Short mmCIF file of C-alpha atoms and ligand atoms in Angstrom, two decimals:
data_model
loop_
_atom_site.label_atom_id
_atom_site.label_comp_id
_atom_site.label_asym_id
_atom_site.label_seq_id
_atom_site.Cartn_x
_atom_site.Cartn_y
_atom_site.Cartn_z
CA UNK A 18 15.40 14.66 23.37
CA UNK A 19 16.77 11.20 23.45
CA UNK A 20 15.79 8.80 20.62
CA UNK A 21 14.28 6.59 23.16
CA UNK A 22 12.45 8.75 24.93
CA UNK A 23 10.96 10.37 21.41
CA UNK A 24 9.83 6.82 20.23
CA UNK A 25 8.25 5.78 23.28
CA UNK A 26 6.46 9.18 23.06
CA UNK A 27 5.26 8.74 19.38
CA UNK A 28 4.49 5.55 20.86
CA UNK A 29 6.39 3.39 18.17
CA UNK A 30 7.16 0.41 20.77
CA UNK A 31 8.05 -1.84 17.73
CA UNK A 32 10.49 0.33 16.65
CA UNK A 33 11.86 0.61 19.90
CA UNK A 34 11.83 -2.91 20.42
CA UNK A 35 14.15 -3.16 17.09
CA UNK A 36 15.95 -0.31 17.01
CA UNK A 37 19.58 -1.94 17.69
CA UNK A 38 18.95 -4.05 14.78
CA UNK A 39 17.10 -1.34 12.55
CA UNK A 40 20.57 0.56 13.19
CA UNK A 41 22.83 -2.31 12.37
CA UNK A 42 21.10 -3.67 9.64
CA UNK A 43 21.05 0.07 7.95
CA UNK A 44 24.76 0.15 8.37
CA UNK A 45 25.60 -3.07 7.20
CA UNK A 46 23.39 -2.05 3.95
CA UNK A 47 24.86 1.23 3.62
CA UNK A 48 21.43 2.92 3.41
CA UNK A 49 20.72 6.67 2.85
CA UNK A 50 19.02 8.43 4.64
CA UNK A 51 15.86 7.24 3.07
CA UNK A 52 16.57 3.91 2.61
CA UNK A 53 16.85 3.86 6.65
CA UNK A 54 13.91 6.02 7.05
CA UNK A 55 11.63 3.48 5.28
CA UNK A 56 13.22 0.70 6.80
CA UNK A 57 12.97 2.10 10.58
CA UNK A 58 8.68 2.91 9.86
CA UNK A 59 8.26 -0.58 8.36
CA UNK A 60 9.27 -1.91 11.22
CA UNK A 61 7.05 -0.32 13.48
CA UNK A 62 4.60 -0.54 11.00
CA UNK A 63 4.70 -4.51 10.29
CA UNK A 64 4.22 -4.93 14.21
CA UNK A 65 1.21 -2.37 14.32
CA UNK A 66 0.09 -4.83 11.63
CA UNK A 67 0.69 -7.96 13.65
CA UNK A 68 -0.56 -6.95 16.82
CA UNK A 69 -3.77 -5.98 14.53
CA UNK A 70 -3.92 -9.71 13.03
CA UNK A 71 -3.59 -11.32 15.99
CA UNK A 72 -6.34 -8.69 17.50
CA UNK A 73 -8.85 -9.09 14.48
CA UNK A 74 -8.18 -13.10 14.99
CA UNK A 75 -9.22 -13.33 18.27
CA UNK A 76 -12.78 -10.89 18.18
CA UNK A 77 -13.06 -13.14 15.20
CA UNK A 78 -14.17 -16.24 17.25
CA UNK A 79 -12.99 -19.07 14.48
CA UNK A 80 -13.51 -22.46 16.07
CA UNK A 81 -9.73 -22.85 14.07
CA UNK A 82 -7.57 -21.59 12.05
CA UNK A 83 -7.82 -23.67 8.53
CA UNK A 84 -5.95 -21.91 5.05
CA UNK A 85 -6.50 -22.56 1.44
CA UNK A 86 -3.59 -24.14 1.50
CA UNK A 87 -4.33 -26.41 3.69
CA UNK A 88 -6.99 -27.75 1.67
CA UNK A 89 -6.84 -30.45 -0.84
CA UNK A 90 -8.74 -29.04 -4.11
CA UNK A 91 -7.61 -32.33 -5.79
CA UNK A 92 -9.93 -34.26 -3.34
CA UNK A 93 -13.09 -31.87 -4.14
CA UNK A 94 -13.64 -31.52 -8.20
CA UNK A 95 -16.38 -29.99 -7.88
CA UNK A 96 -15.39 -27.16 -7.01
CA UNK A 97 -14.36 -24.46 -9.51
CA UNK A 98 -10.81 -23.01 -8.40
CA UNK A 99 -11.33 -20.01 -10.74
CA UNK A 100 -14.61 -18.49 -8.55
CA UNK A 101 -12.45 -19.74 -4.91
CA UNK A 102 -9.17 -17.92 -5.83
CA UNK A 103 -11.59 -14.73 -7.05
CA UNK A 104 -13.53 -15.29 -3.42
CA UNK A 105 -10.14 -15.62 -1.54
CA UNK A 106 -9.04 -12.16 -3.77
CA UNK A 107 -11.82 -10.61 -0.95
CA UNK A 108 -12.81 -7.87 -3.23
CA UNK A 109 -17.03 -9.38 -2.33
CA UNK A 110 -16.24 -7.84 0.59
CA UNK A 111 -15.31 -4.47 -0.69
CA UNK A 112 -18.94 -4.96 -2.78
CA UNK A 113 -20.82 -6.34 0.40
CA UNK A 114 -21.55 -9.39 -1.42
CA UNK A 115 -22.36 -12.86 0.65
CA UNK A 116 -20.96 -16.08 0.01
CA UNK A 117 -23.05 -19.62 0.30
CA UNK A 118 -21.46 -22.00 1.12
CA UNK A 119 -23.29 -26.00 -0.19
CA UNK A 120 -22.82 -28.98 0.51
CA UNK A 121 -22.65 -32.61 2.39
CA UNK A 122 -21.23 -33.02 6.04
CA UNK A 123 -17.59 -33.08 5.62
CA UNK A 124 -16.60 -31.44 2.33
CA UNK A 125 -15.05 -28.41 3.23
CA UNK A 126 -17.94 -25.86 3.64
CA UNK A 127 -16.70 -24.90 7.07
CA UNK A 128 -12.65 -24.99 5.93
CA UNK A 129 -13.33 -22.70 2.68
CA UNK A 130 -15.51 -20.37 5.23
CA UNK A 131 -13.24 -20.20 8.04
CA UNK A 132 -10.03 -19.60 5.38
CA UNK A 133 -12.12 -16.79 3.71
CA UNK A 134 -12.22 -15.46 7.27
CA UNK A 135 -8.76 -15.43 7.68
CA UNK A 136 -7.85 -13.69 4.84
CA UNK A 137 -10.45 -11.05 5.72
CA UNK A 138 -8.90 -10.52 9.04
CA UNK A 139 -5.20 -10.32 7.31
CA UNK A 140 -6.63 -7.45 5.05
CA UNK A 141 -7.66 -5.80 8.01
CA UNK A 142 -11.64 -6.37 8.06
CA UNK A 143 -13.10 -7.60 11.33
CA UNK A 144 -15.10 -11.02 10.99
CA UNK A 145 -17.18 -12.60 13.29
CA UNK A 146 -17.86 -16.57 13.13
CA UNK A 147 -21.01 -17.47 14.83
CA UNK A 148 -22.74 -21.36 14.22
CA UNK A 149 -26.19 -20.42 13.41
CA UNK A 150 -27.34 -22.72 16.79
CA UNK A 151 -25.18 -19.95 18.91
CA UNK A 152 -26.67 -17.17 16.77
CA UNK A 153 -30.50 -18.30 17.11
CA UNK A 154 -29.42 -18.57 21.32
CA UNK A 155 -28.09 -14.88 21.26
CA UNK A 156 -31.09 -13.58 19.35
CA UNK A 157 -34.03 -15.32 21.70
CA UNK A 158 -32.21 -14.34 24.44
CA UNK A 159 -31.99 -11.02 23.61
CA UNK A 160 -35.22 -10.52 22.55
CA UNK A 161 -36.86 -12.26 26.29
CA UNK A 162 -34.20 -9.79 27.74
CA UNK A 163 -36.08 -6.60 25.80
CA UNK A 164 -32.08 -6.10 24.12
CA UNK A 165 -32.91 -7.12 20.34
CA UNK A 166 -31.79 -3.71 19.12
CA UNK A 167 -28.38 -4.03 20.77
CA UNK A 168 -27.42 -7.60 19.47
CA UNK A 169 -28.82 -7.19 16.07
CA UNK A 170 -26.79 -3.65 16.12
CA UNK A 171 -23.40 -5.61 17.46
CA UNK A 172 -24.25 -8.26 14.92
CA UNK A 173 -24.61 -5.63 11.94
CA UNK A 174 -21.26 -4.22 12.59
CA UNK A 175 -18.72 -7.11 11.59
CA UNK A 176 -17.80 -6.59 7.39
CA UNK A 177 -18.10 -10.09 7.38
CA UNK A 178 -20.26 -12.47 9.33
CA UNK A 179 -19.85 -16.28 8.99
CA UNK A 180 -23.13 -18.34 10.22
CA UNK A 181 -21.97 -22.03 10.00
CA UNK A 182 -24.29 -25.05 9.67
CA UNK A 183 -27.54 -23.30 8.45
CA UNK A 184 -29.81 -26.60 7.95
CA UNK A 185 -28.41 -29.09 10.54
CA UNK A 186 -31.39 -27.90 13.48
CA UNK A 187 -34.57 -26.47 11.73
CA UNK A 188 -36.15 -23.06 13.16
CA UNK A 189 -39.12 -21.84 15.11
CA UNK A 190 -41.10 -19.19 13.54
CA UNK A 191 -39.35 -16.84 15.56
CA UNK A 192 -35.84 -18.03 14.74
CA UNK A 193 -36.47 -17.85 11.27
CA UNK A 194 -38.05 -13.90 11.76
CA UNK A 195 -35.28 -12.81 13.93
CA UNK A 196 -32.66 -14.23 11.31
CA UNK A 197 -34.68 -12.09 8.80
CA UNK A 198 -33.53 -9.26 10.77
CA UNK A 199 -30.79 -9.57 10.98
CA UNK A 200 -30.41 -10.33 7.07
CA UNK A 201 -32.18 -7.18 7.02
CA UNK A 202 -29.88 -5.36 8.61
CA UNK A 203 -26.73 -6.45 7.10
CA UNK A 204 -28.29 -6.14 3.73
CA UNK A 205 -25.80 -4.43 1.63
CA UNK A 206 -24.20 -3.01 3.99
CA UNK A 207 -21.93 -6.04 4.95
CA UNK A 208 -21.21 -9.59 3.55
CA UNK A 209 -22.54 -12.87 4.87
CA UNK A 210 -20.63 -16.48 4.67
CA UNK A 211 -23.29 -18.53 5.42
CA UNK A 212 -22.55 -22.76 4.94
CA UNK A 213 -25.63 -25.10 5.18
CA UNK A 214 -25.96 -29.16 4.09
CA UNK A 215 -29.56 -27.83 2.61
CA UNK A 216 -30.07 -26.81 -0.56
CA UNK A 217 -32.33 -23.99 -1.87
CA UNK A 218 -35.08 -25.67 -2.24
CA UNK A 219 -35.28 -27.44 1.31
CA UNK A 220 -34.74 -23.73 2.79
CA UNK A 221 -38.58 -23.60 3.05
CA UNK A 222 -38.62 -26.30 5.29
CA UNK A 223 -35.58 -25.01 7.82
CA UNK A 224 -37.54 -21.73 8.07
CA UNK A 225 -40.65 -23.32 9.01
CA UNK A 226 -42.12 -21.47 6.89
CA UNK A 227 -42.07 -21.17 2.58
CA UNK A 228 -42.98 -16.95 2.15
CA UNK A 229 -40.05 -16.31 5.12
CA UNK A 230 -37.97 -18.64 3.38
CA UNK A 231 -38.31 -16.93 -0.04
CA UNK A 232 -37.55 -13.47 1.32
CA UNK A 233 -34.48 -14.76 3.07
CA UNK A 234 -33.60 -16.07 0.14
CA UNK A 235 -34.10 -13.20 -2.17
CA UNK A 236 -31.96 -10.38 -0.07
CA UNK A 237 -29.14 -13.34 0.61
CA UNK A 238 -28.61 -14.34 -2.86
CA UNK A 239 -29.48 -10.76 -4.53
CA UNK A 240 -25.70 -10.11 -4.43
CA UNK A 241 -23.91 -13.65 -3.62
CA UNK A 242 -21.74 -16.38 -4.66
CA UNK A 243 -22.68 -19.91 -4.05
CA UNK A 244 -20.26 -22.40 -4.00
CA UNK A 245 -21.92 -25.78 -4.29
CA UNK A 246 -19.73 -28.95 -3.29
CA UNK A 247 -20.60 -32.24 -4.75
CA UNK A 248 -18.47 -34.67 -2.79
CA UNK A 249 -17.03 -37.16 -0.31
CA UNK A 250 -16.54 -36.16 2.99
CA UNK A 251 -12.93 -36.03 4.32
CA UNK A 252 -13.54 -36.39 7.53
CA UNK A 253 -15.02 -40.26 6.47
CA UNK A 254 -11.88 -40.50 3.93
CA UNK A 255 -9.44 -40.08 6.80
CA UNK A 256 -11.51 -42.32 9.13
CA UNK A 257 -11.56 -44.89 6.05
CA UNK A 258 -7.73 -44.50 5.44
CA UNK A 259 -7.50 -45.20 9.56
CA UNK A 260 -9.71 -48.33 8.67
CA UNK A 261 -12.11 -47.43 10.85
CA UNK A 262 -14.76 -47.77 8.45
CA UNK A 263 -15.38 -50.89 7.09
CA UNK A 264 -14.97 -51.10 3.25
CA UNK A 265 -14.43 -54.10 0.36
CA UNK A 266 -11.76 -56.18 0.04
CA UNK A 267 -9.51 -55.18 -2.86
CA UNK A 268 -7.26 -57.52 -4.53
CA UNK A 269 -3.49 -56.57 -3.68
CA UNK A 270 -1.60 -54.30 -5.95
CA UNK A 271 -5.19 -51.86 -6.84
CA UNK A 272 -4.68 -49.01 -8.21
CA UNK A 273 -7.07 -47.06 -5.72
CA UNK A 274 -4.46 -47.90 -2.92
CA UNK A 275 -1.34 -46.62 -4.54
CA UNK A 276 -3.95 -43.21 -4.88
CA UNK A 277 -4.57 -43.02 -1.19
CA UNK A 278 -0.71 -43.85 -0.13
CA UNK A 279 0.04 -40.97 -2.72
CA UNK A 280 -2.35 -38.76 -1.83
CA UNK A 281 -1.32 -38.56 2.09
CA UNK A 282 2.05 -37.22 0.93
P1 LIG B 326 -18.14 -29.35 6.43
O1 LIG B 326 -18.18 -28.02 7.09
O2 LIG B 326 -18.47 -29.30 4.98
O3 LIG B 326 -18.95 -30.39 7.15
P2 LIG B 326 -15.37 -29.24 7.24
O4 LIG B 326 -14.94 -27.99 6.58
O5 LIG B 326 -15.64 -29.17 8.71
O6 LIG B 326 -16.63 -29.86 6.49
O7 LIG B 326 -14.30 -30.38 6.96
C1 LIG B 326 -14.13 -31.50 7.82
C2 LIG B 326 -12.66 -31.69 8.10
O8 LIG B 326 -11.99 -32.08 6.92
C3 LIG B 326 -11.96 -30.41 8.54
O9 LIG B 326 -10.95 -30.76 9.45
C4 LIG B 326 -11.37 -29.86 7.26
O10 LIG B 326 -10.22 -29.09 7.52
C5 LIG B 326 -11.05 -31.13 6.51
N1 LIG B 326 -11.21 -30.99 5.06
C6 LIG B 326 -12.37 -31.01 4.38
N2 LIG B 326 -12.18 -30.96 3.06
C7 LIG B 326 -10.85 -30.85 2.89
C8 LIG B 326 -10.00 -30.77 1.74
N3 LIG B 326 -10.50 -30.78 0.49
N4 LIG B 326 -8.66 -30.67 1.95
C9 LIG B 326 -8.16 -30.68 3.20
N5 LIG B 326 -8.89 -30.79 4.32
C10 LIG B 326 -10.23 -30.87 4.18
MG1 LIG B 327 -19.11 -27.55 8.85
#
């Protein structure tokens, strides 16, 4: 059987696809046998990878794509970088742990979720990112539709499940019972981001209701991480920077502006 014929078979289209340069490349190194063996299945195996990525990424829904290294840890001292770098290490996941996410509008709550995301999906763990406003739709919906059972089963399946902006809207009574569910549900079995601008103690209030509230509470933060950010918001740095914002006169040559001129580098 032809080469081509017996990769197209095994269905090893990246290999295919790179076969002419597999070959050359294995020649030009003077590879044995097993050198070019392992070099030939890598191939085909970093594109099955890719194409998985790319697949995860999409199913994922992220709003965007945001990195840790795209974020500025200088601007946010708050937060510890010892318990991020062991949350961006993803091994919660492996222990179905949930991560909280606290803080002001604008500090990075949705960033740090959205980059833990992306790591997840590059490890090879599907992720779903739902805002909790899009959530609570899906769940009434399904529940005047008599399909409850189906959603909250989709919704269990993800390993990790990112509900952004807990806090901004609060709940009915039968928001706050359906999210119970599905906290229910995914309870130890999977991990939860979940960001809110609320903390703890106002939970009572978002829930509509203080005994809901508590139980929520207890099964999200029985196994958790909470990352609480005490900060400025970016978003009204970079709108300050742009001067859209008014702010005090400084006399020329302070300090502060030689920080902001270095600190867009
Ligand atoms: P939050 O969810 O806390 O309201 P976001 O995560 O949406 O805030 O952040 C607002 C914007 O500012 C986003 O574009 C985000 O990428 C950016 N941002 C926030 N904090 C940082 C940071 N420390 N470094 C870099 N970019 C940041
Ligand atoms: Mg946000």
């Amino acid at each position: 059987m032809e080469l081509t014929t017996l990769l197209e078979r095994m269905k090893m289209e990246h290999l295919l696809a790179q076969l002419d340069g597999v070959c050359e490349h294995a020649a030009k190194g003077d590879l044995d046998y097993k050198g070019f063996l392992t070099q030939a299945l890598e191939a085909e195996w970093r594109g099955r990878h890719q194409r998985g990525v790319e697949s995860r990424l999409k199913l994922a829904r992220l709003p965007w794509i945001k990195t840790f290294d795209q974020f500025d840890f200088d601007f946010q001292p708050s937060i510890d970088r010892r318990q991020v770098r062991e949350l961006a290490g993803l091994s919660f996941i492996e222990r179905t742990e949930n991560v909280v996410l606290l803080g002001p509008p604008g500090v990075g709550k949705t960033h740090l979720a959205i980059a833990l995301g992306v790591k997840a999906v590059e490890a090879g763990h599907s992720v779903l990112f739902l805002t909790l406003e899009s959530l609570m739709g899906r769940l009434v919906r399904a529940r005047h539709e008599n399909r409850l059972d189906r959603i909250l089963q989709q919704l269990a399946y993800p390993r990790v499940l990112i509900l952004d902006e807990l806090g901004y809207l609060p709940l009915t009574r039968e928001e706050a019972s359906l999210f119970f569910r599905l906290l229910v549900r995914r309870y130890e079995r999977a991990s939860l981001i979940v960001t809110s601008n609320k903390s703890f103690v106002d939970w009572g209030e978002v829930f509509n209701d203080q005994i809901l509230a508590t139980a929520i509470l207890d099964r999200l933060l029985h196994h958790a991480t909470t990352v609480n950010i005490k900060g400025e918001s970016y978003r009204l740095r970079e709108k300050k920077k742009a001067g859209l914002l008014g702010r005090k006169p400084r006399p020329a040559g302070d300090p502060a502006d030689v920080e902001e001129v270095g600190a867009e580098a």
